[in-house]
CSV table of C-alpha atoms and ligand atoms in Angstrom, one decimal:
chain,number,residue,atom,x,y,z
A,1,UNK,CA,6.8,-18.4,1.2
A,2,UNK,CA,4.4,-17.8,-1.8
A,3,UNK,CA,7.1,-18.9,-4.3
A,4,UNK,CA,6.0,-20.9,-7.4
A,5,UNK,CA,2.2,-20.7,-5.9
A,6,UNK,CA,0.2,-20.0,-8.8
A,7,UNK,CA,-2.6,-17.3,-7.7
A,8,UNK,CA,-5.8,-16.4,-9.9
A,9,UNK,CA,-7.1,-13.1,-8.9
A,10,UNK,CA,-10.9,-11.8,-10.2
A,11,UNK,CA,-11.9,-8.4,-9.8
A,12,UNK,CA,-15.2,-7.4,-10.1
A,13,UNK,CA,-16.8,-3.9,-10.6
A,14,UNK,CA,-16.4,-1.8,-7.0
A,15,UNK,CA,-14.1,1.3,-6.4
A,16,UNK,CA,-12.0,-1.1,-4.0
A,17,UNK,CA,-10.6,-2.6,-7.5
A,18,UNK,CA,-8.1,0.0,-7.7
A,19,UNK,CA,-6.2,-1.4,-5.1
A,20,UNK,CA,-5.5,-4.9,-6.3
A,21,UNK,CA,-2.8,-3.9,-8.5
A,22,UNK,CA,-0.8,-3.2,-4.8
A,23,UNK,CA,-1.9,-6.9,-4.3
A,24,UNK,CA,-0.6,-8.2,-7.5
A,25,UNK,CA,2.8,-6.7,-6.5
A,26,UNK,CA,2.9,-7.8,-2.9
A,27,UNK,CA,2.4,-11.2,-3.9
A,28,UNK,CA,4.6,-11.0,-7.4
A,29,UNK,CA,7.4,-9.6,-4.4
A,30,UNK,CA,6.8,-12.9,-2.8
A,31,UNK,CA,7.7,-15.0,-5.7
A,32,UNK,CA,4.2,-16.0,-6.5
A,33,UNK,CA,2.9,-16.3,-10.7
A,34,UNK,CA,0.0,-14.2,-10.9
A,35,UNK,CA,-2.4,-14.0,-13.4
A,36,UNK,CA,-5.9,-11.4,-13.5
A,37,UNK,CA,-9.0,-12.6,-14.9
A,38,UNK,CA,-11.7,-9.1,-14.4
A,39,UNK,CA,-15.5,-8.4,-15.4
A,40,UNK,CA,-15.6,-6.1,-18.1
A,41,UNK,CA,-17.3,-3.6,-15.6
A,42,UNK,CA,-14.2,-4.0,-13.2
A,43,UNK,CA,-12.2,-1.9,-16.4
A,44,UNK,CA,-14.0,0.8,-15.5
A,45,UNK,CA,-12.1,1.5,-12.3
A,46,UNK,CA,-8.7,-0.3,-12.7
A,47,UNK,CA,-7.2,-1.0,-15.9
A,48,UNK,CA,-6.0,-3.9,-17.5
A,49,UNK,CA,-3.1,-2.7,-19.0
A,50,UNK,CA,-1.7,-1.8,-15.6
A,51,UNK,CA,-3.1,-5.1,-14.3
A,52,UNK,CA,-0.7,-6.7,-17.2
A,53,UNK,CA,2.3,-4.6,-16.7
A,54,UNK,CA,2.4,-6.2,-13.1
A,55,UNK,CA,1.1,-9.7,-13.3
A,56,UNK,CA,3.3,-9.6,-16.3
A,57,UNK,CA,0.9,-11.7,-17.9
A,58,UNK,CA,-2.0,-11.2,-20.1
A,59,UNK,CA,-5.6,-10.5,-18.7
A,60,UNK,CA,-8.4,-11.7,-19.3
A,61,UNK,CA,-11.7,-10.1,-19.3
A,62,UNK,CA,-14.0,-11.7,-22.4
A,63,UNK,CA,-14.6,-15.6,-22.9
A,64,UNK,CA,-13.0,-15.0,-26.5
A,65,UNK,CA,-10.5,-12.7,-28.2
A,66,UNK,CA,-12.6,-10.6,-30.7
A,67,UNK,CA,-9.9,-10.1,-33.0
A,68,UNK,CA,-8.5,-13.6,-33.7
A,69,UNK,CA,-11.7,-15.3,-32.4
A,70,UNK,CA,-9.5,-17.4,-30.0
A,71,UNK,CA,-10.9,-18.8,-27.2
A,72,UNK,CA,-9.8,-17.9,-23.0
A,73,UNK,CA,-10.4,-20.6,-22.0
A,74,UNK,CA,-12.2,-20.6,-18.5
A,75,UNK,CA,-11.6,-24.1,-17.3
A,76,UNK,CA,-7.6,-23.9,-18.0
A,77,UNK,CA,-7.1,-20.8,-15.9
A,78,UNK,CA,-9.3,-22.3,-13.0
A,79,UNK,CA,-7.2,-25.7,-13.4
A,80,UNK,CA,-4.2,-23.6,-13.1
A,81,UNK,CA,-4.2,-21.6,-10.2
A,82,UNK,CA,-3.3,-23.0,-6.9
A,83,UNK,CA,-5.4,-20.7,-5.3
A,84,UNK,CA,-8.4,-18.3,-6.9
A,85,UNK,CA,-8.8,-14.7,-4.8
A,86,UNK,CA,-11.5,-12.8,-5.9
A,87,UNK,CA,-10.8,-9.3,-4.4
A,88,UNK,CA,-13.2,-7.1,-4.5
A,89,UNK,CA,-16.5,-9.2,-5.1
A,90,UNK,CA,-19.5,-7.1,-5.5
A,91,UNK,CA,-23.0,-8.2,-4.2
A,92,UNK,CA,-23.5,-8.8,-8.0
A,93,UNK,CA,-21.0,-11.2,-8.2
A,94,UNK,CA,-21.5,-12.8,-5.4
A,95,UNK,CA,-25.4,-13.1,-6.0
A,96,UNK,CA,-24.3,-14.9,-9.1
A,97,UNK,CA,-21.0,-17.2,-7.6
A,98,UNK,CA,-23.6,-18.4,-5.0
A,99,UNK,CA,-26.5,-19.3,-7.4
A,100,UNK,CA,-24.0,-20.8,-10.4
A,101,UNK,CA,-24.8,-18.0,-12.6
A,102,UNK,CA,-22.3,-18.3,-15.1
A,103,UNK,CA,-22.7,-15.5,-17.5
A,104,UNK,CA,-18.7,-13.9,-17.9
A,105,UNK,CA,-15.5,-15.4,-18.3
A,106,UNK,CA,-15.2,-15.0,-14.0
A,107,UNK,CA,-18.0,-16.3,-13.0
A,108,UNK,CA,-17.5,-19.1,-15.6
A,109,UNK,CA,-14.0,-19.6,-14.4
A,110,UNK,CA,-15.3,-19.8,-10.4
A,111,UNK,CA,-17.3,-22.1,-11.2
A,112,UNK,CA,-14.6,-24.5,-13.4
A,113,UNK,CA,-12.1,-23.7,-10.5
A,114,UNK,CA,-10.8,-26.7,-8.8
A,115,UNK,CA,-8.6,-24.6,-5.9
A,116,UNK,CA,-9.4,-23.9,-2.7
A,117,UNK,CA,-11.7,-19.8,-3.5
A,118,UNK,CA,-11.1,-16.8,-1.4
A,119,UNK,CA,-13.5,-13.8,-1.7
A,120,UNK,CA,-13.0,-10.1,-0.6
A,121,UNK,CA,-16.7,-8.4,-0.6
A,122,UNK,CA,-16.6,-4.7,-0.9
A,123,UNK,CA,-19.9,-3.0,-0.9
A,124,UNK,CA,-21.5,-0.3,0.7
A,125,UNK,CA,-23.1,-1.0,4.5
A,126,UNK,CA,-26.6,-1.2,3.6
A,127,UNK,CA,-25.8,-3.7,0.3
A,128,UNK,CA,-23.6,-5.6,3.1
A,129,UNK,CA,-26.3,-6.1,5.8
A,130,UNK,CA,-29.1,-6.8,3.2
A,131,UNK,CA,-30.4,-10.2,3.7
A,132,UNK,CA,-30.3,-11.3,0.9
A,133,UNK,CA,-26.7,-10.6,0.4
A,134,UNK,CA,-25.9,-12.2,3.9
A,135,UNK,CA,-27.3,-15.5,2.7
A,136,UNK,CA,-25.6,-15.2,-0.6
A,137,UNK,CA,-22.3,-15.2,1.4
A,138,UNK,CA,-23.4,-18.1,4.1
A,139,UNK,CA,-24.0,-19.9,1.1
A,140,UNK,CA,-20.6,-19.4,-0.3
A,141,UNK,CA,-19.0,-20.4,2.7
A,142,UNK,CA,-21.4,-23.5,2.9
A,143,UNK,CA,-19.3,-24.6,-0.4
A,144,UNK,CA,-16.2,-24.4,1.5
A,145,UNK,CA,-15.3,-20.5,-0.2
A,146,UNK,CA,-13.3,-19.0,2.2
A,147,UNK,CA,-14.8,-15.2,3.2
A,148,UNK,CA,-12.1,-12.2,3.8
A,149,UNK,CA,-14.6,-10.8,5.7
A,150,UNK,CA,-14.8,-6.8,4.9
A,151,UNK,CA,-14.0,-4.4,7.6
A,152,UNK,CA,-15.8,-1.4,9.0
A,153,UNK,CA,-14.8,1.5,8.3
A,154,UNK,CA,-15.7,5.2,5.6
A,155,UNK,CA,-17.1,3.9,2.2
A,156,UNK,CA,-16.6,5.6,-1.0
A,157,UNK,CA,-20.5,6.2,-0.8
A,158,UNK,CA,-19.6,8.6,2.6
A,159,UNK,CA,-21.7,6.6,4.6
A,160,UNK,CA,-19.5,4.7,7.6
A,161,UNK,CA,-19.8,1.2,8.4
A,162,UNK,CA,-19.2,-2.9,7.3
A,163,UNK,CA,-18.3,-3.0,3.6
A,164,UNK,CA,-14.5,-1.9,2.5
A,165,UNK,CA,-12.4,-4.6,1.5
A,166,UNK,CA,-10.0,-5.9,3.4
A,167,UNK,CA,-6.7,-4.1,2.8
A,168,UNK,CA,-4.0,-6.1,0.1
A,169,UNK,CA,-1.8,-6.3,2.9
A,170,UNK,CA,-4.1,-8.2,4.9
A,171,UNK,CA,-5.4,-10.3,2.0
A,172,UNK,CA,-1.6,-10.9,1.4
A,173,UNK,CA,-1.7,-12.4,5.0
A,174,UNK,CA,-4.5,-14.6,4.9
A,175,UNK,CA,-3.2,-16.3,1.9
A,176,UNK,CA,0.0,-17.0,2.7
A,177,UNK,CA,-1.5,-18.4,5.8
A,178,UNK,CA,-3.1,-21.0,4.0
A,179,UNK,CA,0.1,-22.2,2.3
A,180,UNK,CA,1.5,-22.0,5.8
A,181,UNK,CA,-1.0,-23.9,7.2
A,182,UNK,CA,0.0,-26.2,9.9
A,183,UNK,CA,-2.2,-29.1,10.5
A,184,UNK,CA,-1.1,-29.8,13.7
A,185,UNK,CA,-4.5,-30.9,15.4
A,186,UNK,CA,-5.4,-33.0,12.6
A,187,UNK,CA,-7.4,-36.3,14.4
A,188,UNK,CA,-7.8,-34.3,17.6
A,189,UNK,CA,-11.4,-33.8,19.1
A,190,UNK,CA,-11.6,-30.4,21.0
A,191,UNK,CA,-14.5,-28.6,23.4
A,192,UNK,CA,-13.9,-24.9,23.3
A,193,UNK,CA,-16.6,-22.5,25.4
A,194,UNK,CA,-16.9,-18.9,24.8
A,195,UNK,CA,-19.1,-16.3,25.4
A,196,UNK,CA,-21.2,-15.0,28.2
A,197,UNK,CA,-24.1,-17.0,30.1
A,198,UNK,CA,-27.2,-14.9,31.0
A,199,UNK,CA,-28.9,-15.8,34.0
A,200,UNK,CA,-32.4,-15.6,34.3
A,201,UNK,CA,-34.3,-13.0,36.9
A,202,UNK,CA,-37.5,-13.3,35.2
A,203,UNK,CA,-38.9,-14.4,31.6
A,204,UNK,CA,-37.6,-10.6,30.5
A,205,UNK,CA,-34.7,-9.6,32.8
A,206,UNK,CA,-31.0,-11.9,32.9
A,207,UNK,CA,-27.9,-10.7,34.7
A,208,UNK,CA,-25.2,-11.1,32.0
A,209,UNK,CA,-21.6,-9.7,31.1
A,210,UNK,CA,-19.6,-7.9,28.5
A,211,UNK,CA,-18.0,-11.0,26.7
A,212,UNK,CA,-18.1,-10.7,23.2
A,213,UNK,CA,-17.0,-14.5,22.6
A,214,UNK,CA,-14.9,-13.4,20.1
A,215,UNK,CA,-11.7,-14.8,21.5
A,216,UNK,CA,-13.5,-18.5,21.9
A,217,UNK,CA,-14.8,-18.0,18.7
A,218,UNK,CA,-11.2,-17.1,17.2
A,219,UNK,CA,-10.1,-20.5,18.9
A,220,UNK,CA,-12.5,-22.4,17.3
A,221,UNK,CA,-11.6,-21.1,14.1
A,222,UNK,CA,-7.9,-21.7,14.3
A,223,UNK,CA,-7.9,-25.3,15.5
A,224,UNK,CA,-10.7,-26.0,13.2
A,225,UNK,CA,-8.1,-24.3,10.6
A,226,UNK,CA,-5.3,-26.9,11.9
A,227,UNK,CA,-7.5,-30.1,11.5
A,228,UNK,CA,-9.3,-30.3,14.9
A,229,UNK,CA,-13.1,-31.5,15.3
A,230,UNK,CA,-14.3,-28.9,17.4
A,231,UNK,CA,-17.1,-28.6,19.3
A,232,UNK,CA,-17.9,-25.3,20.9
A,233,UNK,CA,-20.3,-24.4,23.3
A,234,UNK,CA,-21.1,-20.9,23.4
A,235,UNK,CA,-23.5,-18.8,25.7
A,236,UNK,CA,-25.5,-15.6,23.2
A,237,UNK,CA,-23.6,-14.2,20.7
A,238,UNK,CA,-23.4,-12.4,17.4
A,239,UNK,CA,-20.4,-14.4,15.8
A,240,UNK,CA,-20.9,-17.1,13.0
A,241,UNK,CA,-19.0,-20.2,12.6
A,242,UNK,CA,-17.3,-20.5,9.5
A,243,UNK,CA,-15.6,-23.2,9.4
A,244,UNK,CA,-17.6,-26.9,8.9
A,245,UNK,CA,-15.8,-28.8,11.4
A,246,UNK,CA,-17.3,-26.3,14.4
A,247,UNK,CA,-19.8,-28.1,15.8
A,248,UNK,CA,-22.1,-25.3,17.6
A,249,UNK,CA,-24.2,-25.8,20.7
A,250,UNK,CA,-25.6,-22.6,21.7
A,251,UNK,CA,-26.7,-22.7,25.1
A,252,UNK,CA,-28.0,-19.3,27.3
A,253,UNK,CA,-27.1,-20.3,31.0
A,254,UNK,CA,-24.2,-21.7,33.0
A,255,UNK,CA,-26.6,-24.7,33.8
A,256,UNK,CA,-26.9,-25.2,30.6
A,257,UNK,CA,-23.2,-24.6,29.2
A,258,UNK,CA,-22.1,-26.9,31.9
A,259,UNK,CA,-24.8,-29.6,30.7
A,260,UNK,CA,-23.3,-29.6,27.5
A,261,UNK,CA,-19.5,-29.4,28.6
A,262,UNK,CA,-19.6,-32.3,30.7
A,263,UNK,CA,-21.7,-34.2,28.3
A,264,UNK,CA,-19.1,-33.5,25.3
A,265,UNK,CA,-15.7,-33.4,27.3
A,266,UNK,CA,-15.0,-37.3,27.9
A,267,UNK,CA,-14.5,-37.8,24.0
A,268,UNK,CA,-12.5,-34.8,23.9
A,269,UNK,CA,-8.2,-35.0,23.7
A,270,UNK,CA,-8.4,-30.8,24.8
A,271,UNK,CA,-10.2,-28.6,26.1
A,272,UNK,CA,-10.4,-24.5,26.4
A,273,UNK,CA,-12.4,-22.8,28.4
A,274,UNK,CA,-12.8,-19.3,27.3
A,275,UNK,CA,-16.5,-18.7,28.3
A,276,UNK,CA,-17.2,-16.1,30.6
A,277,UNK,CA,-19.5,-17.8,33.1
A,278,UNK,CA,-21.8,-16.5,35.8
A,279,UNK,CA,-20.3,-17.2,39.4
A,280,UNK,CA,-23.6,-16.8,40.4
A,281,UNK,CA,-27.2,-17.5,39.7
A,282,UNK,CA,-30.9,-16.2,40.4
A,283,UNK,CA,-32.5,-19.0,43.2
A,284,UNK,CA,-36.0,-18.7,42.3
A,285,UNK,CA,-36.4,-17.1,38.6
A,286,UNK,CA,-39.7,-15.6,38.4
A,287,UNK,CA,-42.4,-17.6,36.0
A,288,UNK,CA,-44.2,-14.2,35.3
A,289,UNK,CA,-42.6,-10.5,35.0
A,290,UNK,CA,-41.7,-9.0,38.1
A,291,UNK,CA,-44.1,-6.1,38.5
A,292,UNK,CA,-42.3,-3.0,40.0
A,293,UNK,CA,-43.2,-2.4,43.9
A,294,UNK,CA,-42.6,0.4,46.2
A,295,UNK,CA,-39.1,0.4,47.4
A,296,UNK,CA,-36.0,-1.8,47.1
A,297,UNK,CA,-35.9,-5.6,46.1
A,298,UNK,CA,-33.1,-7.7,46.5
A,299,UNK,CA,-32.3,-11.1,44.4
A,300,UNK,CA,-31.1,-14.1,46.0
A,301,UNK,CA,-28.2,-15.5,44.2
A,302,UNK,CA,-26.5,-19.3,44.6
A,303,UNK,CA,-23.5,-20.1,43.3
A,304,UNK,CA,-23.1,-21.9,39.6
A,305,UNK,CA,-21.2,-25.5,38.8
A,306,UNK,CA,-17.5,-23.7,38.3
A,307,UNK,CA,-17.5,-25.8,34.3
A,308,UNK,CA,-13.9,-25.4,34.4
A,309,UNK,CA,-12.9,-27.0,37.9
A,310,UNK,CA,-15.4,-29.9,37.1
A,311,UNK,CA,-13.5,-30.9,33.8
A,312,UNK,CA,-10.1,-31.0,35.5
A,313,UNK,CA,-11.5,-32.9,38.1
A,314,UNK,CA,-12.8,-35.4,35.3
A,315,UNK,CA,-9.8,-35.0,33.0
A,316,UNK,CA,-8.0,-38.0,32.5
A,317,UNK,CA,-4.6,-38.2,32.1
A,318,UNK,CA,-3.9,-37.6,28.2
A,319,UNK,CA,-6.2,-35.3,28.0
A,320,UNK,CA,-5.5,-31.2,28.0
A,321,UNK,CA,-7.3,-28.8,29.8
A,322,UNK,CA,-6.6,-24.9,29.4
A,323,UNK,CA,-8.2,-22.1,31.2
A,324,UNK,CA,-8.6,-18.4,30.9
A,325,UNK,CA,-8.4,-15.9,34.1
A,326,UNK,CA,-9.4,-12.4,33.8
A,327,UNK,CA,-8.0,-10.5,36.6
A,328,UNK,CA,-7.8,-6.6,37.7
A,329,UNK,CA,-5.1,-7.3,40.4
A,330,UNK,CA,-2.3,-9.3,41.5
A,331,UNK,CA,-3.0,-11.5,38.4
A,332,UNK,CA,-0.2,-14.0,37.7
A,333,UNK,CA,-0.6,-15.3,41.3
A,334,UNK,CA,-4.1,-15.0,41.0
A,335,UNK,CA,-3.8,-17.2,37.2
A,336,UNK,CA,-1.5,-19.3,39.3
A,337,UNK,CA,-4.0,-20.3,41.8
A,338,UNK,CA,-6.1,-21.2,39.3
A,339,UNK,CA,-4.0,-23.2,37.4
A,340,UNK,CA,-3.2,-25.3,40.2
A,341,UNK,CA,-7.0,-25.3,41.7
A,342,UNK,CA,-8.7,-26.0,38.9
A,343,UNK,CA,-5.9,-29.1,37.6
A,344,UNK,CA,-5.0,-27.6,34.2
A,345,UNK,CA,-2.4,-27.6,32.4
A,346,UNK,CA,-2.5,-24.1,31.1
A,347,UNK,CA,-4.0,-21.1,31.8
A,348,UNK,CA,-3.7,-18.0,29.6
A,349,UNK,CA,-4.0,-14.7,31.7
A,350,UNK,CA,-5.6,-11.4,30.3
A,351,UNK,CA,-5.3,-8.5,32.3
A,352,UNK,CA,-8.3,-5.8,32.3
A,353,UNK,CA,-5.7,-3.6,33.3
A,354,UNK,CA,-4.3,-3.7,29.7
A,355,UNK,CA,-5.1,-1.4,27.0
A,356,UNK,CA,-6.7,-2.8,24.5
A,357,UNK,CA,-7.4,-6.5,25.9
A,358,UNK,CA,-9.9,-8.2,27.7
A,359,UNK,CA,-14.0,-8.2,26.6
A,360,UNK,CA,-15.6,-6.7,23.3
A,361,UNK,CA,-12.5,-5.6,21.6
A,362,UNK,CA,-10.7,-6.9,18.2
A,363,UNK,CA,-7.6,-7.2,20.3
A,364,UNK,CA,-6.0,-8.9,23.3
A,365,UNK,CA,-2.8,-9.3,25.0
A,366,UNK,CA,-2.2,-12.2,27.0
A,367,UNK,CA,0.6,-14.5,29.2
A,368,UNK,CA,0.5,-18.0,29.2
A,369,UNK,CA,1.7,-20.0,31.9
A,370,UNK,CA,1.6,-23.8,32.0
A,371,UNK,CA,1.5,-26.2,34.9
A,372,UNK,CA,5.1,-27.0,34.1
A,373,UNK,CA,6.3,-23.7,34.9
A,374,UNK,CA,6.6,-22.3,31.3
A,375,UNK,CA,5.9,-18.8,30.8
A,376,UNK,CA,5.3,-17.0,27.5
A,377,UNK,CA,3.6,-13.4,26.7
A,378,UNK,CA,2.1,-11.9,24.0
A,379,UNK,CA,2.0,-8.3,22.7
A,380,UNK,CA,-1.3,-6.5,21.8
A,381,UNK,CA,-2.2,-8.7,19.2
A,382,UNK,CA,-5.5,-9.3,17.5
A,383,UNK,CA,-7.4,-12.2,18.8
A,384,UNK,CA,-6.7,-14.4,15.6
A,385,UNK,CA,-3.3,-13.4,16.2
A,386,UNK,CA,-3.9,-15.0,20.1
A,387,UNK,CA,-5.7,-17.8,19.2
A,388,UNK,CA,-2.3,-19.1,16.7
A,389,UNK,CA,0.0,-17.8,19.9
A,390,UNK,CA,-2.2,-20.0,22.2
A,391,UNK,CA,-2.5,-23.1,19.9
A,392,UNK,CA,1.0,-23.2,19.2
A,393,UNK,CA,1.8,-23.1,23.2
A,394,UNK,CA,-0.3,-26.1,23.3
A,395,UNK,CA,1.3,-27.8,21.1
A,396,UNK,CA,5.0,-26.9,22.4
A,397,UNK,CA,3.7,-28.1,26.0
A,398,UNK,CA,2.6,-31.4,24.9
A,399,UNK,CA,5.2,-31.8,22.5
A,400,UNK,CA,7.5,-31.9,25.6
A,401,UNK,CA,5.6,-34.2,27.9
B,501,CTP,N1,-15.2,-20.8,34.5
B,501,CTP,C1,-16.1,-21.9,34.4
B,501,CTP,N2,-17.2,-22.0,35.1
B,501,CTP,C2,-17.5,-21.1,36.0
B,501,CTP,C3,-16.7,-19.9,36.2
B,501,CTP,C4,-15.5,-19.9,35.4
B,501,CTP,O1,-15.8,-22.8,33.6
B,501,CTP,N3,-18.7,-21.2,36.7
B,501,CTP,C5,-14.0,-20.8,33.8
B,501,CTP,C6,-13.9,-19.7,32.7
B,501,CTP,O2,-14.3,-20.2,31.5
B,501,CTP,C7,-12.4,-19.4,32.7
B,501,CTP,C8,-11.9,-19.7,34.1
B,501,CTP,O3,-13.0,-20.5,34.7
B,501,CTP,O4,-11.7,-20.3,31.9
B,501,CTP,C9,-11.7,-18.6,35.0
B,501,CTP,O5,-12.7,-17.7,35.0
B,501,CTP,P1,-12.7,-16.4,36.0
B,501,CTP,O6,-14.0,-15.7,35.9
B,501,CTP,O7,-11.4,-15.6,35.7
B,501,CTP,O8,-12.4,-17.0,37.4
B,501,CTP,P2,-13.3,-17.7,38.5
B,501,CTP,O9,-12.8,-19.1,38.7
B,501,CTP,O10,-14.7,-17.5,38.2
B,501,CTP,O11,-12.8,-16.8,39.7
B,501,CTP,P3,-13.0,-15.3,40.1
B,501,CTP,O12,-14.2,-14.8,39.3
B,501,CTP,O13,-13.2,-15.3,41.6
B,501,CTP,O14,-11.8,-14.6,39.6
């Protein structure tokens, strides 16, 4: 799939360098030209001779040859490649990619780079979290730089945490996406919820659940990926957007989420609803903090606006609605009844039953069943993984009607 892309790889100056020539060779086996542009500091843990013997091209490190004088020329090799990865990028680097410092032949060549730029950070935890570095890397995405986001995991330092590059095999994955990329919801307007709500008991206190929104997140992200205009309304998180055709609202309670879904849903050609919302909420939400008392208390609850119901009842008739069920027993009948309650056209099951699915984790699992009686399941997958399954179901369902 990668064959004939031209791929510029920089590697900067972090113990991750040493396995990018594995990269280089996964994507030379995939038919891809490959060519290695490194800082001089990057030598000192991988080096370029090996770098050459697999790209099977020269690489370049200096902006001129200091035998011949010649000059490497920055702006060709930028103009070149059909795609720049820089894998791993060190918080120097990316200090000076997101400030337009260009003071080596890679950072020169970034910034003459016409491509679409990937960038693998790989740093230790503390480098990671530091402010300074997170708004280095919000402002690389800002430019349209597409983040491989590092994973968690033991760092050459010993410490444990965010900062190892994402593995080649994974990189390898995430570009041969992008030349795969479908751009199937190109022109489509989408409203996608995710997340908890919290309820208020007091100013202090909220009854709230487990959701992560990482799966309505994931959503956002994919269709956004495939040319949608989303707009996702989301209850508290800790998840970024990254892509600039997210529109976020950020709302806290169901009242509020179902404010803005019904405000945003009649321009909309599809919506998901992967927010978990409260069933219930507090009656009377104390102004002040309760003060404890002798004894028990009890909260009155009244039922929320069900967001999900309310839009099929609204949905008009070329317009998609999907729901998500989370059951513990007798789910499909259970998803079923939904489906057919709540008017939608598809609802995607997850079973808390399943290991490895359902709130807070990296991974779900999920069937799908439309209104039209088609059935399809997934494996434990992880929730990007889900979010591709469940937008190409989409697009199979409506693709038939
Ligand atoms: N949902 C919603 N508004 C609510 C409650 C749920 O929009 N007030 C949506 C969720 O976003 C999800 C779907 O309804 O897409 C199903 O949520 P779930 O909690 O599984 O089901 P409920 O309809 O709340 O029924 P129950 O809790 O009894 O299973």
């Amino acid at each position: 799939m990668l064959k004939g892309k031209k791929i510029l790889i920089g590697i900067t100056g972090s113990i991750a360098a040493y396995k990018i020539p594995l990269l280089v060779r996964l994507f030379k086996k995939e038919g891809a030209e490959v060519k290695v542009v490194m800082t001089q500091c990057a030598t000192d843990f991988v080096t370029p001779l090996t770098l050459s013997t697999l790209s099977q091209q020269p690489v370049l490190i200096e902006p001129y040859n200091k035998v011949d004088g010649s000059w490497n020329s920055h702006v060709e090799w930028g103009r070149w490649a059909d795609v720049f990865v820089l894998a791993p990028v060190s918080a120097n680097t990316l200090a000076k990619m997101a400030n337009g410092v260009a003071d080596n032949l890679l950072t020169t060549t970034y910034l003459a780079a016409k491509c679409p730029v990937f960038f693998a950070p790989a740093m230790d935890l503390d480098m990671y979290h530091h402010p300074t570095t997170q708004k280095n890397t919000d402002i690389l995405i800002s430019y349209g730089n597409h983040l491989i986001a590092p994973n968690e995991g033991e760092l050459a330092s010993g410490l444990c945490g965010a900062g190892r590059m994402e593995e080649p095999e994974a990189i390898m994955e995430v570009i041969r996406g992008f030349f795969e990329k479908k751009n199937d919801f190109k022109g489509q307007k989408v409203l996608i919820s995710a997340g908890p709500t919290y309820e208020l008991i007091d100013p202090v206190r909220f009854i709230g659940n487990f959701s992560s929104g990482k799966m309505g997140y994931a959503l956002a992200e994919e269709l956004a990926g495939r040319g949608a205009e989303v707009v996702l309304v989301s209850g508290p998180v800790g998840i970024k957007t990254l892509n600039p055709s997210i529109r976020l609202i950020s709302v806290r309670t169901a009242a509020e989420m179902a404010k803005a879904c019904f405000e945003v849903f009649p321009s909309c050609d599809l919506g998901i609803m992967a927010a978990a919302v409260a069933d219930y909420t507090v009656q009377s939400p104390a102004v002040q903090k309760i003060k404890k008392q002798e004894g028990r208390m009890s909260i009155e609850l009244i039922p929320t606006t069900d967001i999900l119901a309310g839009l099929g009842k609204m949905k008009k008739k070329q317009q998609f609605l999907t729901g998500f069920a989370l059951e513990t027993e007798n789910e499909t009948d259970n998803a079923i009844k939904k489906l057919q309650n709540k008017n939608l056209d598809l609802i995607v099951l997850n079973s808390l039953n399943d290991q490895g699915a359902g709130f807070g984790t990296d991974t779900n699992k999920v069937q799908m069943i439309s209104s039209a009686g088609q059935v399809k399941e997934t494996g434990l997958l992880s929730k990007v993984q889900v979010a591709a399954e469940i937008a190409d179901m989409i697009c199979l369902i409506r693709s038939k009607t």
